[in-house]
mmCIF file of N, CA and C in Angstrom:
data_model
loop_
_atom_site.group_PDB
_atom_site.id
_atom_site.type_symbol
_atom_site.label_atom_id
_atom_site.label_comp_id
_atom_site.label_asym_id
_atom_site.label_seq_id
_atom_site.Cartn_x
_atom_site.Cartn_y
_atom_site.Cartn_z
ATOM 1 N N MET T 1 294.121 41.276 104.710
ATOM 2 C CA MET T 1 293.229 41.822 103.710
ATOM 3 C C MET T 1 293.284 40.927 102.470
ATOM 4 N N PRO T 2 292.117 40.525 101.956
ATOM 5 C CA PRO T 2 292.137 39.691 100.751
ATOM 6 C C PRO T 2 292.587 40.476 99.523
ATOM 7 N N LYS T 3 293.102 39.744 98.566
ATOM 8 C CA LYS T 3 293.514 40.341 97.298
ATOM 9 C C LYS T 3 292.625 39.801 96.185
ATOM 10 N N VAL T 4 292.358 40.644 95.210
ATOM 11 C CA VAL T 4 291.668 40.222 94.000
ATOM 12 C C VAL T 4 292.688 40.315 92.877
ATOM 13 N N ILE T 5 292.929 39.186 92.250
ATOM 14 C CA ILE T 5 293.881 39.116 91.145
ATOM 15 C C ILE T 5 293.069 39.086 89.858
ATOM 16 N N PHE T 6 293.168 40.153 89.095
ATOM 17 C CA PHE T 6 292.479 40.228 87.815
ATOM 18 C C PHE T 6 293.425 39.718 86.738
ATOM 19 N N LEU T 7 292.990 38.693 86.041
ATOM 20 C CA LEU T 7 293.799 38.151 84.957
ATOM 21 C C LEU T 7 293.854 39.155 83.811
ATOM 22 N N PRO T 8 294.900 39.112 82.992
ATOM 23 C CA PRO T 8 294.992 40.061 81.879
ATOM 24 C C PRO T 8 293.761 40.020 80.969
ATOM 25 N N ASN T 9 293.307 41.198 80.607
ATOM 26 C CA ASN T 9 292.200 41.385 79.669
ATOM 27 C C ASN T 9 292.673 42.431 78.670
ATOM 28 N N GLU T 10 292.646 42.095 77.408
ATOM 29 C CA GLU T 10 293.229 42.943 76.363
ATOM 30 C C GLU T 10 292.781 44.395 76.434
ATOM 31 N N LYS T 11 291.499 44.630 76.713
ATOM 32 C CA LYS T 11 290.975 45.997 76.693
ATOM 33 C C LYS T 11 290.988 46.683 78.054
ATOM 34 N N LEU T 12 290.698 45.928 79.106
ATOM 35 C CA LEU T 12 290.476 46.560 80.404
ATOM 36 C C LEU T 12 291.701 46.595 81.312
ATOM 37 N N CYS T 13 292.515 45.561 81.271
ATOM 38 C CA CYS T 13 293.752 45.558 82.071
ATOM 39 C C CYS T 13 294.730 44.592 81.422
ATOM 40 N N PRO T 14 295.419 45.063 80.379
ATOM 41 C CA PRO T 14 296.294 44.203 79.581
ATOM 42 C C PRO T 14 297.375 43.478 80.380
ATOM 43 N N GLU T 15 297.834 44.068 81.467
ATOM 44 C CA GLU T 15 298.882 43.460 82.278
ATOM 45 C C GLU T 15 298.324 42.637 83.430
ATOM 46 N N GLY T 16 296.994 42.664 83.596
ATOM 47 C CA GLY T 16 296.414 42.075 84.791
ATOM 48 C C GLY T 16 296.613 43.032 85.955
ATOM 49 N N ALA T 17 296.083 42.676 87.123
ATOM 50 C CA ALA T 17 296.227 43.546 88.285
ATOM 51 C C ALA T 17 296.018 42.732 89.565
ATOM 52 N N VAL T 18 296.686 43.159 90.607
ATOM 53 C CA VAL T 18 296.480 42.606 91.940
ATOM 54 C C VAL T 18 296.032 43.774 92.818
ATOM 55 N N VAL T 19 294.836 43.647 93.388
ATOM 56 C CA VAL T 19 294.230 44.752 94.116
ATOM 57 C C VAL T 19 293.821 44.275 95.506
ATOM 58 N N GLU T 20 294.170 45.055 96.524
ATOM 59 C CA GLU T 20 293.721 44.734 97.876
ATOM 60 C C GLU T 20 292.253 45.114 98.012
ATOM 61 N N ALA T 21 291.522 44.270 98.740
ATOM 62 C CA ALA T 21 290.090 44.481 98.909
ATOM 63 C C ALA T 21 289.726 44.408 100.382
ATOM 64 N N GLN T 22 288.624 45.008 100.709
ATOM 65 C CA GLN T 22 288.059 44.902 102.049
ATOM 66 C C GLN T 22 286.958 43.844 102.012
ATOM 67 N N PRO T 23 286.893 42.963 102.992
ATOM 68 C CA PRO T 23 285.757 42.048 103.049
ATOM 69 C C PRO T 23 284.453 42.853 103.025
ATOM 70 N N GLY T 24 283.498 42.399 102.246
ATOM 71 C CA GLY T 24 282.228 43.114 102.102
ATOM 72 C C GLY T 24 282.132 43.939 100.834
ATOM 73 N N GLU T 25 283.274 44.221 100.200
ATOM 74 C CA GLU T 25 283.255 44.926 98.914
ATOM 75 C C GLU T 25 282.867 43.938 97.815
ATOM 76 N N THR T 26 282.341 44.468 96.726
ATOM 77 C CA THR T 26 282.068 43.610 95.578
ATOM 78 C C THR T 26 283.269 43.599 94.641
ATOM 79 N N VAL T 27 283.335 42.566 93.832
ATOM 80 C CA VAL T 27 284.401 42.474 92.831
ATOM 81 C C VAL T 27 284.346 43.686 91.908
ATOM 82 N N LEU T 28 283.155 44.102 91.519
ATOM 83 C CA LEU T 28 283.016 45.260 90.628
ATOM 84 C C LEU T 28 283.550 46.528 91.284
ATOM 85 N N ASP T 29 283.208 46.778 92.537
ATOM 86 C CA ASP T 29 283.676 47.993 93.210
ATOM 87 C C ASP T 29 285.199 48.014 93.331
ATOM 88 N N VAL T 30 285.792 46.862 93.610
ATOM 89 C CA VAL T 30 287.246 46.783 93.712
ATOM 90 C C VAL T 30 287.886 47.099 92.364
ATOM 91 N N ALA T 31 287.322 46.523 91.296
ATOM 92 C CA ALA T 31 287.857 46.778 89.958
ATOM 93 C C ALA T 31 287.762 48.260 89.604
ATOM 94 N N LEU T 32 286.593 48.838 89.796
ATOM 95 C CA LEU T 32 286.398 50.245 89.442
ATOM 96 C C LEU T 32 287.313 51.155 90.244
ATOM 97 N N ARG T 33 287.503 50.865 91.521
ATOM 98 C CA ARG T 33 288.383 51.677 92.368
ATOM 99 C C ARG T 33 289.812 51.663 91.852
ATOM 100 N N ASP T 34 290.201 50.554 91.224
ATOM 101 C CA ASP T 34 291.569 50.441 90.713
ATOM 102 C C ASP T 34 291.676 50.855 89.237
ATOM 103 N N GLY T 35 290.609 51.424 88.672
ATOM 104 C CA GLY T 35 290.657 51.901 87.294
ATOM 105 C C GLY T 35 290.386 50.836 86.246
ATOM 106 N N ILE T 36 289.898 49.673 86.665
ATOM 107 C CA ILE T 36 289.521 48.618 85.715
ATOM 108 C C ILE T 36 288.049 48.821 85.407
ATOM 109 N N GLU T 37 287.772 49.367 84.254
ATOM 110 C CA GLU T 37 286.435 49.839 83.906
ATOM 111 C C GLU T 37 285.525 48.726 83.371
ATOM 112 N N ILE T 38 285.172 47.804 84.253
ATOM 113 C CA ILE T 38 284.205 46.757 83.895
ATOM 114 C C ILE T 38 282.863 47.424 83.642
ATOM 115 N N GLU T 39 282.209 47.022 82.565
ATOM 116 C CA GLU T 39 280.881 47.559 82.255
ATOM 117 C C GLU T 39 279.925 47.308 83.422
ATOM 118 N N HIS T 40 278.988 48.214 83.605
ATOM 119 C CA HIS T 40 277.940 48.045 84.619
ATOM 120 C C HIS T 40 276.757 48.934 84.231
ATOM 121 N N ALA T 41 276.097 48.520 83.163
ATOM 122 C CA ALA T 41 275.045 49.332 82.547
ATOM 123 C C ALA T 41 273.869 49.614 83.483
ATOM 124 N N CYS T 42 273.593 48.712 84.416
ATOM 125 C CA CYS T 42 272.434 48.900 85.305
ATOM 126 C C CYS T 42 272.808 49.603 86.606
ATOM 127 N N GLU T 43 274.033 50.130 86.671
ATOM 128 C CA GLU T 43 274.512 50.843 87.862
ATOM 129 C C GLU T 43 274.477 49.962 89.110
ATOM 130 N N LYS T 44 274.892 48.698 88.942
ATOM 131 C CA LYS T 44 275.092 47.757 90.053
ATOM 132 C C LYS T 44 273.792 47.301 90.715
ATOM 133 N N SER T 45 272.703 47.251 89.967
ATOM 134 C CA SER T 45 271.411 46.878 90.556
ATOM 135 C C SER T 45 270.975 45.457 90.211
ATOM 136 N N CYS T 46 271.858 44.647 89.663
ATOM 137 C CA CYS T 46 271.566 43.249 89.302
ATOM 138 C C CYS T 46 270.442 43.169 88.267
ATOM 139 N N ALA T 47 270.477 44.094 87.307
ATOM 140 C CA ALA T 47 269.442 44.119 86.280
ATOM 141 C C ALA T 47 269.999 43.919 84.876
ATOM 142 N N CYS T 48 271.283 43.539 84.774
ATOM 143 C CA CYS T 48 271.892 43.266 83.473
ATOM 144 C C CYS T 48 273.034 42.270 83.680
ATOM 145 N N THR T 49 273.767 41.975 82.627
ATOM 146 C CA THR T 49 274.886 41.033 82.754
ATOM 147 C C THR T 49 276.217 41.646 82.321
ATOM 148 N N THR T 50 276.281 42.948 82.198
ATOM 149 C CA THR T 50 277.491 43.565 81.660
ATOM 150 C C THR T 50 278.691 43.454 82.599
ATOM 151 N N CYS T 51 278.474 43.195 83.876
ATOM 152 C CA CYS T 51 279.592 43.057 84.814
ATOM 153 C C CYS T 51 279.927 41.585 85.083
ATOM 154 N N HIS T 52 279.515 40.707 84.183
ATOM 155 C CA HIS T 52 279.798 39.272 84.308
ATOM 156 C C HIS T 52 281.298 39.037 84.426
ATOM 157 N N VAL T 53 281.694 38.269 85.435
ATOM 158 C CA VAL T 53 283.086 37.858 85.618
ATOM 159 C C VAL T 53 283.116 36.363 85.909
ATOM 160 N N ILE T 54 284.277 35.774 85.765
ATOM 161 C CA ILE T 54 284.462 34.357 86.066
ATOM 162 C C ILE T 54 285.476 34.265 87.195
ATOM 163 N N ILE T 55 285.074 33.639 88.280
ATOM 164 C CA ILE T 55 285.934 33.506 89.457
ATOM 165 C C ILE T 55 286.744 32.223 89.298
ATOM 166 N N ARG T 56 287.997 32.352 88.913
ATOM 167 C CA ARG T 56 288.859 31.195 88.634
ATOM 168 C C ARG T 56 289.384 30.537 89.907
ATOM 169 N N GLU T 57 289.577 31.316 90.964
ATOM 170 C CA GLU T 57 289.996 30.772 92.257
ATOM 171 C C GLU T 57 289.276 31.546 93.347
ATOM 172 N N GLY T 58 288.858 30.830 94.401
ATOM 173 C CA GLY T 58 288.178 31.464 95.528
ATOM 174 C C GLY T 58 286.669 31.498 95.405
ATOM 175 N N PHE T 59 286.118 30.844 94.390
ATOM 176 C CA PHE T 59 284.675 30.891 94.141
ATOM 177 C C PHE T 59 283.864 30.479 95.369
ATOM 178 N N ASP T 60 284.301 29.433 96.052
ATOM 179 C CA ASP T 60 283.537 28.910 97.185
ATOM 180 C C ASP T 60 283.537 29.833 98.398
ATOM 181 N N SER T 61 284.411 30.837 98.405
ATOM 182 C CA SER T 61 284.426 31.779 99.528
ATOM 183 C C SER T 61 283.334 32.839 99.391
ATOM 184 N N LEU T 62 282.746 32.961 98.205
ATOM 185 C CA LEU T 62 281.704 33.968 97.965
ATOM 186 C C LEU T 62 280.367 33.490 98.494
ATOM 187 N N LYS T 63 279.559 34.436 98.936
ATOM 188 C CA LYS T 63 278.187 34.126 99.310
ATOM 189 C C LYS T 63 277.487 33.553 98.077
ATOM 190 N N GLU T 64 276.647 32.562 98.290
ATOM 191 C CA GLU T 64 275.944 31.928 97.178
ATOM 192 C C GLU T 64 275.070 32.938 96.433
ATOM 193 N N SER T 65 275.001 32.795 95.119
ATOM 194 C CA SER T 65 274.165 33.695 94.315
ATOM 195 C C SER T 65 272.690 33.442 94.623
ATOM 196 N N ASP T 66 271.889 34.489 94.433
ATOM 197 C CA ASP T 66 270.449 34.323 94.645
ATOM 198 C C ASP T 66 269.751 34.080 93.310
ATOM 199 N N GLU T 67 268.457 33.879 93.359
ATOM 200 C CA GLU T 67 267.690 33.541 92.164
ATOM 201 C C GLU T 67 267.730 34.651 91.118
ATOM 202 N N LEU T 68 267.676 35.900 91.552
ATOM 203 C CA LEU T 68 267.714 37.022 90.610
ATOM 204 C C LEU T 68 269.043 37.044 89.857
ATOM 205 N N GLU T 69 270.143 36.880 90.583
ATOM 206 C CA GLU T 69 271.448 36.857 89.918
ATOM 207 C C GLU T 69 271.543 35.668 88.964
ATOM 208 N N ASP T 70 271.079 34.507 89.395
ATOM 209 C CA ASP T 70 271.113 33.324 88.532
ATOM 210 C C ASP T 70 270.314 33.547 87.255
ATOM 211 N N ASP T 71 269.160 34.191 87.383
ATOM 212 C CA ASP T 71 268.342 34.483 86.196
ATOM 213 C C ASP T 71 269.067 35.423 85.244
ATOM 214 N N MET T 72 269.745 36.425 85.799
ATOM 215 C CA MET T 72 270.510 37.355 84.970
ATOM 216 C C MET T 72 271.678 36.638 84.306
ATOM 217 N N LEU T 73 272.386 35.808 85.072
ATOM 218 C CA LEU T 73 273.545 35.107 84.525
ATOM 219 C C LEU T 73 273.179 34.205 83.356
ATOM 220 N N ASP T 74 271.956 33.691 83.340
ATOM 221 C CA ASP T 74 271.518 32.853 82.219
ATOM 222 C C ASP T 74 271.611 33.593 80.888
ATOM 223 N N LYS T 75 271.648 34.927 80.938
ATOM 224 C CA LYS T 75 271.706 35.745 79.723
ATOM 225 C C LYS T 75 273.126 36.197 79.380
ATOM 226 N N ALA T 76 274.088 35.833 80.218
ATOM 227 C CA ALA T 76 275.470 36.318 80.044
ATOM 228 C C ALA T 76 276.177 35.607 78.902
ATOM 229 N N TRP T 77 277.061 36.328 78.249
ATOM 230 C CA TRP T 77 277.905 35.791 77.184
ATOM 231 C C TRP T 77 278.992 34.930 77.824
ATOM 232 N N GLY T 78 279.150 33.696 77.377
ATOM 233 C CA GLY T 78 280.231 32.841 77.849
ATOM 234 C C GLY T 78 280.059 32.345 79.275
ATOM 235 N N LEU T 79 278.834 32.052 79.670
ATOM 236 C CA LEU T 79 278.537 31.605 81.027
ATOM 237 C C LEU T 79 279.306 30.327 81.373
ATOM 238 N N GLU T 80 279.878 30.299 82.571
ATOM 239 C CA GLU T 80 280.578 29.125 83.089
ATOM 240 C C GLU T 80 280.069 28.840 84.495
ATOM 241 N N SER T 81 280.405 27.688 85.026
ATOM 242 C CA SER T 81 279.911 27.317 86.357
ATOM 243 C C SER T 81 280.444 28.244 87.450
ATOM 244 N N GLU T 82 281.565 28.924 87.196
ATOM 245 C CA GLU T 82 282.129 29.858 88.174
ATOM 246 C C GLU T 82 281.797 31.311 87.839
ATOM 247 N N SER T 83 280.787 31.531 87.010
ATOM 248 C CA SER T 83 280.394 32.889 86.638
ATOM 249 C C SER T 83 279.630 33.563 87.769
ATOM 250 N N ARG T 84 279.871 34.847 87.908
ATOM 251 C CA ARG T 84 279.121 35.692 88.840
ATOM 252 C C ARG T 84 278.968 37.071 88.211
ATOM 253 N N LEU T 85 278.007 37.826 88.709
ATOM 254 C CA LEU T 85 277.918 39.237 88.365
ATOM 255 C C LEU T 85 278.844 39.966 89.325
ATOM 256 N N GLY T 86 279.729 40.790 88.794
ATOM 257 C CA GLY T 86 280.689 41.499 89.625
ATOM 258 C C GLY T 86 280.028 42.367 90.684
ATOM 259 N N CYS T 87 278.842 42.879 90.382
ATOM 260 C CA CYS T 87 278.137 43.746 91.329
ATOM 261 C C CYS T 87 277.513 42.966 92.476
ATOM 262 N N GLN T 88 277.433 41.656 92.351
ATOM 263 C CA GLN T 88 276.808 40.825 93.380
ATOM 264 C C GLN T 88 277.811 39.925 94.107
ATOM 265 N N ALA T 89 279.012 39.784 93.575
ATOM 266 C CA ALA T 89 280.027 38.911 94.157
ATOM 267 C C ALA T 89 280.727 39.645 95.301
ATOM 268 N N VAL T 90 280.300 39.374 96.521
ATOM 269 C CA VAL T 90 280.819 40.050 97.702
ATOM 270 C C VAL T 90 282.028 39.279 98.227
ATOM 271 N N ILE T 91 283.122 39.986 98.377
ATOM 272 C CA ILE T 91 284.383 39.393 98.804
ATOM 273 C C ILE T 91 284.326 39.067 100.290
ATOM 274 N N ALA T 92 284.810 37.878 100.630
ATOM 275 C CA ALA T 92 284.888 37.467 102.038
ATOM 276 C C ALA T 92 286.318 37.704 102.516
ATOM 277 N N ASP T 93 286.964 36.665 103.020
ATOM 278 C CA ASP T 93 288.311 36.851 103.548
ATOM 279 C C ASP T 93 289.349 36.033 102.785
ATOM 280 N N GLU T 94 288.989 35.581 101.602
ATOM 281 C CA GLU T 94 289.887 34.760 100.793
ATOM 282 C C GLU T 94 290.251 35.492 99.501
ATOM 283 N N ASP T 95 291.483 35.297 99.040
ATOM 284 C CA ASP T 95 291.902 35.887 97.765
ATOM 285 C C ASP T 95 291.073 35.305 96.628
ATOM 286 N N LEU T 96 290.874 36.108 95.594
ATOM 287 C CA LEU T 96 290.146 35.685 94.400
ATOM 288 C C LEU T 96 291.013 35.871 93.165
ATOM 289 N N VAL T 97 290.840 34.992 92.204
ATOM 290 C CA VAL T 97 291.414 35.167 90.874
ATOM 291 C C VAL T 97 290.231 35.336 89.936
ATOM 292 N N VAL T 98 290.191 36.473 89.223
ATOM 293 C CA VAL T 98 289.028 36.859 88.435
ATOM 294 C C VAL T 98 289.411 37.035 86.969
ATOM 295 N N GLU T 99 288.625 36.421 86.106
ATOM 296 C CA GLU T 99 288.756 36.631 84.668
ATOM 297 C C GLU T 99 287.607 37.514 84.208
ATOM 298 N N ILE T 100 287.935 38.541 83.454
ATOM 299 C CA ILE T 100 286.917 39.419 82.863
ATOM 300 C C ILE T 100 286.716 38.947 81.427
ATOM 301 N N PRO T 101 285.517 38.463 81.090
ATOM 302 C CA PRO T 101 285.300 37.983 79.724
ATOM 303 C C PRO T 101 285.563 39.080 78.686
ATOM 304 N N GLN T 102 285.952 38.664 77.503
ATOM 305 C CA GLN T 102 286.248 39.613 76.424
ATOM 306 C C GLN T 102 285.005 40.325 75.904
ATOM 307 N N TYR T 103 283.849 39.698 76.067
ATOM 308 C CA TYR T 103 282.620 40.251 75.481
ATOM 309 C C TYR T 103 281.515 40.348 76.508
ATOM 310 N N THR T 104 280.606 41.287 76.282
ATOM 311 C CA THR T 104 279.365 41.376 77.048
ATOM 312 C C THR T 104 278.219 41.363 76.044
ATOM 313 N N VAL T 105 277.003 41.338 76.552
ATOM 314 C CA VAL T 105 275.850 41.375 75.660
ATOM 315 C C VAL T 105 275.569 42.789 75.164
ATOM 316 N N ASN T 106 276.262 43.791 75.727
ATOM 317 C CA ASN T 106 276.078 45.173 75.282
ATOM 318 C C ASN T 106 276.662 45.359 73.890
ATOM 319 N N MET T 107 275.921 45.993 73.028
ATOM 320 C CA MET T 107 276.428 46.299 71.686
ATOM 321 C C MET T 107 277.289 47.552 71.715
ATOM 322 N N VAL T 108 277.036 48.434 72.689
ATOM 323 C CA VAL T 108 277.746 49.699 72.794
ATOM 324 C C VAL T 108 278.210 49.880 74.232
ATOM 325 N N SER T 109 279.416 50.345 74.425
ATOM 326 C CA SER T 109 279.939 50.577 75.757
ATOM 327 C C SER T 109 279.247 51.775 76.392
ATOM 328 N N GLU T 110 278.962 51.663 77.685
ATOM 329 C CA GLU T 110 278.313 52.737 78.409
ATOM 330 C C GLU T 110 279.314 53.823 78.832
ATOM 331 N N ASN T 111 280.604 53.458 78.931
ATOM 332 C CA ASN T 111 281.659 54.390 79.348
ATOM 333 C C ASN T 111 281.281 55.218 80.572
ATOM 334 N N HIS T 112 281.152 54.556 81.716
ATOM 335 C CA HIS T 112 280.783 55.240 82.963
ATOM 336 C C HIS T 112 281.895 56.131 83.426
#
């Protein structure tokens, strides 16, 4: 079973976390299941950038992003070449190291 290693994030997981994942799950679903409350204002429909994450290791194991995700990512705060939307990053069979950016484009937290 692959593991998702979430790097420490001051607000969401100060100690970081290592979470087991099932292939086919998204990074966002794995985080939420483990109590890491990554924003997801559009309810996982690829219509915002609040679940933006940076895949520090294992990026190439993910299915390639599509045009809609790429268009959304262009609006993300702190975009990097390894950026993905957590709701679209489907885990394969390789471990991932994920950084959750400190900021999103949301001015107010949705608190799902």
